């Protein structure tokens, strides 16, 4: 499935009109129609708005995964947007914990390596 079909299905599943959906996104109804009919593809900012509105991941919208609901909660997303976890300074500043136990620097690096590997697997 392509982006337009996915956007159309998500909107239809909610029973929203193009006018309602476009208003929620801050775009014109015509632009939404072009996206749904695959005449145009949304830019990254608009793609993020679609993901937030429908509570799905951008990966789901672009067809990289069939699992729609793997998204970050708003506070987590804001935190992640500000961090690059591989930076040593960040690892020293923040107490990253799992099950209430602080991760050692080596565990944190292993965690980062795991996330990167998982992302690479999802891209294939």
PDB file of C-alpha atoms in Angstrom:
ATOM      1  CA  UNK A   1       0.000   0.000   0.000  1.00  0.00           C
ATOM      2  CA  UNK A   2       1.226   3.529  -0.688  1.00  0.00           C
ATOM      3  CA  UNK A   3       1.024   6.663   1.459  1.00  0.00           C
ATOM      4  CA  UNK A   4      -2.148   7.976  -0.141  1.00  0.00           C
ATOM      5  CA  UNK A   5      -4.049   4.735   0.335  1.00  0.00           C
ATOM      6  CA  UNK A   6      -2.930   4.494   3.952  1.00  0.00           C
ATOM      7  CA  UNK A   7      -3.956   8.093   4.697  1.00  0.00           C
ATOM      8  CA  UNK A   8      -7.322   7.518   3.008  1.00  0.00           C
ATOM      9  CA  UNK A   9      -7.953   4.321   4.986  1.00  0.00           C
ATOM     10  CA  UNK A  10      -6.993   5.931   8.311  1.00  0.00           C
ATOM     11  CA  UNK A  11      -9.332   8.863   7.633  1.00  0.00           C
ATOM     12  CA  UNK A  12     -12.192   6.636   6.484  1.00  0.00           C
ATOM     13  CA  UNK A  13     -11.764   4.317   9.495  1.00  0.00           C
ATOM     14  CA  UNK A  14     -12.430   7.317  11.720  1.00  0.00           C
ATOM     15  CA  UNK A  15     -15.413   8.478   9.691  1.00  0.00           C
ATOM     16  CA  UNK A  16     -13.829  11.875   9.046  1.00  0.00           C
ATOM     17  CA  UNK A  17     -14.450  13.953   5.960  1.00  0.00           C
ATOM     18  CA  UNK A  18     -11.598  15.396   3.960  1.00  0.00           C
ATOM     19  CA  UNK A  19     -12.674  18.848   5.167  1.00  0.00           C
ATOM     20  CA  UNK A  20     -12.523  17.799   8.836  1.00  0.00           C
ATOM     21  CA  UNK A  21      -9.180  16.056   8.446  1.00  0.00           C
ATOM     22  CA  UNK A  22      -7.615  18.908   6.486  1.00  0.00           C
ATOM     23  CA  UNK A  23      -8.755  21.344   9.186  1.00  0.00           C
ATOM     24  CA  UNK A  24      -7.157  19.242  11.916  1.00  0.00           C
ATOM     25  CA  UNK A  25      -3.912  19.108   9.926  1.00  0.00           C
ATOM     26  CA  UNK A  26      -3.888  22.783   8.975  1.00  0.00           C
ATOM     27  CA  UNK A  27      -3.808  22.026   5.240  1.00  0.00           C
ATOM     28  CA  UNK A  28      -6.307  22.590   2.430  1.00  0.00           C
ATOM     29  CA  UNK A  29      -8.866  19.964   1.487  1.00  0.00           C
ATOM     30  CA  UNK A  30      -7.398  20.015  -2.021  1.00  0.00           C
ATOM     31  CA  UNK A  31      -3.922  19.192  -0.672  1.00  0.00           C
ATOM     32  CA  UNK A  32      -5.351  16.281   1.310  1.00  0.00           C
ATOM     33  CA  UNK A  33      -7.132  15.040  -1.796  1.00  0.00           C
ATOM     34  CA  UNK A  34      -3.864  15.154  -3.755  1.00  0.00           C
ATOM     35  CA  UNK A  35      -2.133  13.151  -1.019  1.00  0.00           C
ATOM     36  CA  UNK A  36      -4.893  10.543  -0.866  1.00  0.00           C
ATOM     37  CA  UNK A  37      -4.895  10.126  -4.661  1.00  0.00           C
ATOM     38  CA  UNK A  38      -1.104   9.858  -4.744  1.00  0.00           C
ATOM     39  CA  UNK A  39      -0.740  12.914  -6.937  1.00  0.00           C
ATOM     40  CA  UNK A  40       1.577  14.455  -4.344  1.00  0.00           C
ATOM     41  CA  UNK A  41       3.520  13.179  -1.364  1.00  0.00           C
ATOM     42  CA  UNK A  42       3.489  15.071   1.923  1.00  0.00           C
ATOM     43  CA  UNK A  43       6.717  16.736   3.048  1.00  0.00           C
ATOM     44  CA  UNK A  44       8.313  15.527   6.270  1.00  0.00           C
ATOM     45  CA  UNK A  45       6.528  18.114   8.438  1.00  0.00           C
ATOM     46  CA  UNK A  46       3.115  17.208   7.023  1.00  0.00           C
ATOM     47  CA  UNK A  47       3.926  13.509   7.277  1.00  0.00           C
ATOM     48  CA  UNK A  48       4.645  14.027  10.973  1.00  0.00           C
ATOM     49  CA  UNK A  49       1.310  15.827  11.364  1.00  0.00           C
ATOM     50  CA  UNK A  50      -0.481  12.852   9.789  1.00  0.00           C
ATOM     51  CA  UNK A  51       1.337  10.460  12.127  1.00  0.00           C
ATOM     52  CA  UNK A  52       0.415  12.537  15.176  1.00  0.00           C
ATOM     53  CA  UNK A  53      -3.202  12.981  14.105  1.00  0.00           C
ATOM     54  CA  UNK A  54      -3.766   9.293  13.422  1.00  0.00           C
ATOM     55  CA  UNK A  55      -1.512   8.131  16.286  1.00  0.00           C
ATOM     56  CA  UNK A  56       0.610   5.978  13.991  1.00  0.00           C
ATOM     57  CA  UNK A  57       4.294   5.968  13.165  1.00  0.00           C
ATOM     58  CA  UNK A  58       5.755   7.646  10.102  1.00  0.00           C
ATOM     59  CA  UNK A  59       7.170   4.222   9.221  1.00  0.00           C
ATOM     60  CA  UNK A  60       3.597   2.909   9.045  1.00  0.00           C
ATOM     61  CA  UNK A  61       2.490   5.799   6.819  1.00  0.00           C
ATOM     62  CA  UNK A  62       5.295   5.222   4.333  1.00  0.00           C
ATOM     63  CA  UNK A  63       4.761   1.456   4.318  1.00  0.00           C
ATOM     64  CA  UNK A  64       7.931   0.427   6.142  1.00  0.00           C
ATOM     65  CA  UNK A  65       5.956  -1.508   8.743  1.00  0.00           C
ATOM     66  CA  UNK A  66       2.473  -2.969   9.003  1.00  0.00           C
ATOM     67  CA  UNK A  67       2.305  -2.229  12.732  1.00  0.00           C
ATOM     68  CA  UNK A  68       0.611   1.168  13.033  1.00  0.00           C
ATOM     69  CA  UNK A  69       0.728   1.836  16.747  1.00  0.00           C
ATOM     70  CA  UNK A  70       4.424   1.786  17.557  1.00  0.00           C
ATOM     71  CA  UNK A  71       4.724   5.432  18.466  1.00  0.00           C
ATOM     72  CA  UNK A  72       6.306   7.444  21.234  1.00  0.00           C
ATOM     73  CA  UNK A  73       4.227   9.238  23.840  1.00  0.00           C
ATOM     74  CA  UNK A  74       4.456  13.031  23.555  1.00  0.00           C
ATOM     75  CA  UNK A  75       6.805  13.540  26.564  1.00  0.00           C
ATOM     76  CA  UNK A  76       9.056  10.719  25.373  1.00  0.00           C
ATOM     77  CA  UNK A  77       9.087  12.066  21.805  1.00  0.00           C
ATOM     78  CA  UNK A  78      10.090  15.546  23.024  1.00  0.00           C
ATOM     79  CA  UNK A  79      12.859  14.014  25.129  1.00  0.00           C
ATOM     80  CA  UNK A  80      14.142  11.824  22.301  1.00  0.00           C
ATOM     81  CA  UNK A  81      14.017  14.702  19.815  1.00  0.00           C
ATOM     82  CA  UNK A  82      16.506  16.569  22.006  1.00  0.00           C
ATOM     83  CA  UNK A  83      18.952  13.724  22.557  1.00  0.00           C
ATOM     84  CA  UNK A  84      21.515  11.701  20.719  1.00  0.00           C
ATOM     85  CA  UNK A  85      21.953   8.808  23.096  1.00  0.00           C
ATOM     86  CA  UNK A  86      25.336   7.816  21.747  1.00  0.00           C
ATOM     87  CA  UNK A  87      26.928  11.012  23.056  1.00  0.00           C
ATOM     88  CA  UNK A  88      29.027  10.293  26.133  1.00  0.00           C
ATOM     89  CA  UNK A  89      27.942  13.567  27.757  1.00  0.00           C
ATOM     90  CA  UNK A  90      24.284  12.525  27.625  1.00  0.00           C
ATOM     91  CA  UNK A  91      25.087   9.133  29.121  1.00  0.00           C
ATOM     92  CA  UNK A  92      26.817  10.850  32.031  1.00  0.00           C
ATOM     93  CA  UNK A  93      24.098  13.502  32.539  1.00  0.00           C
ATOM     94  CA  UNK A  94      21.069  11.238  32.632  1.00  0.00           C
ATOM     95  CA  UNK A  95      20.380   8.237  34.817  1.00  0.00           C
ATOM     96  CA  UNK A  96      18.993   5.818  32.273  1.00  0.00           C
ATOM     97  CA  UNK A  97      17.330   2.972  34.143  1.00  0.00           C
ATOM     98  CA  UNK A  98      15.595  -0.298  33.438  1.00  0.00           C
ATOM     99  CA  UNK A  99      13.570  -1.900  36.223  1.00  0.00           C
ATOM    100  CA  UNK A 100      14.824   0.809  38.559  1.00  0.00           C
ATOM    101  CA  UNK A 101      18.502  -0.066  38.054  1.00  0.00           C
ATOM    102  CA  UNK A 102      20.799   2.481  36.422  1.00  0.00           C
ATOM    103  CA  UNK A 103      22.367   1.339  33.161  1.00  0.00           C
ATOM    104  CA  UNK A 104      26.125   1.178  33.100  1.00  0.00           C
ATOM    105  CA  UNK A 105      27.811   2.993  30.195  1.00  0.00           C
ATOM    106  CA  UNK A 106      28.389  -0.393  28.543  1.00  0.00           C
ATOM    107  CA  UNK A 107      24.728  -1.387  28.963  1.00  0.00           C
ATOM    108  CA  UNK A 108      23.642   1.952  27.512  1.00  0.00           C
ATOM    109  CA  UNK A 109      25.898   1.419  24.481  1.00  0.00           C
ATOM    110  CA  UNK A 110      24.506  -2.113  24.077  1.00  0.00           C
ATOM    111  CA  UNK A 111      20.984  -0.719  24.262  1.00  0.00           C
ATOM    112  CA  UNK A 112      21.806   1.850  21.574  1.00  0.00           C
ATOM    113  CA  UNK A 113      23.361  -0.862  19.403  1.00  0.00           C
ATOM    114  CA  UNK A 114      20.227  -2.993  19.818  1.00  0.00           C
ATOM    115  CA  UNK A 115      17.950  -0.131  18.778  1.00  0.00           C
ATOM    116  CA  UNK A 116      20.091   0.604  15.730  1.00  0.00           C
ATOM    117  CA  UNK A 117      20.071  -3.068  14.709  1.00  0.00           C
ATOM    118  CA  UNK A 118      16.285  -3.257  15.130  1.00  0.00           C
ATOM    119  CA  UNK A 119      15.850  -0.154  12.994  1.00  0.00           C
ATOM    120  CA  UNK A 120      18.063  -1.598  10.285  1.00  0.00           C
ATOM    121  CA  UNK A 121      16.047  -4.814  10.272  1.00  0.00           C
ATOM    122  CA  UNK A 122      12.797  -2.836   9.882  1.00  0.00           C
ATOM    123  CA  UNK A 123      14.225  -0.982   6.877  1.00  0.00           C
ATOM    124  CA  UNK A 124      14.795  -4.179   4.937  1.00  0.00           C
TER     125      UNK A 124
END
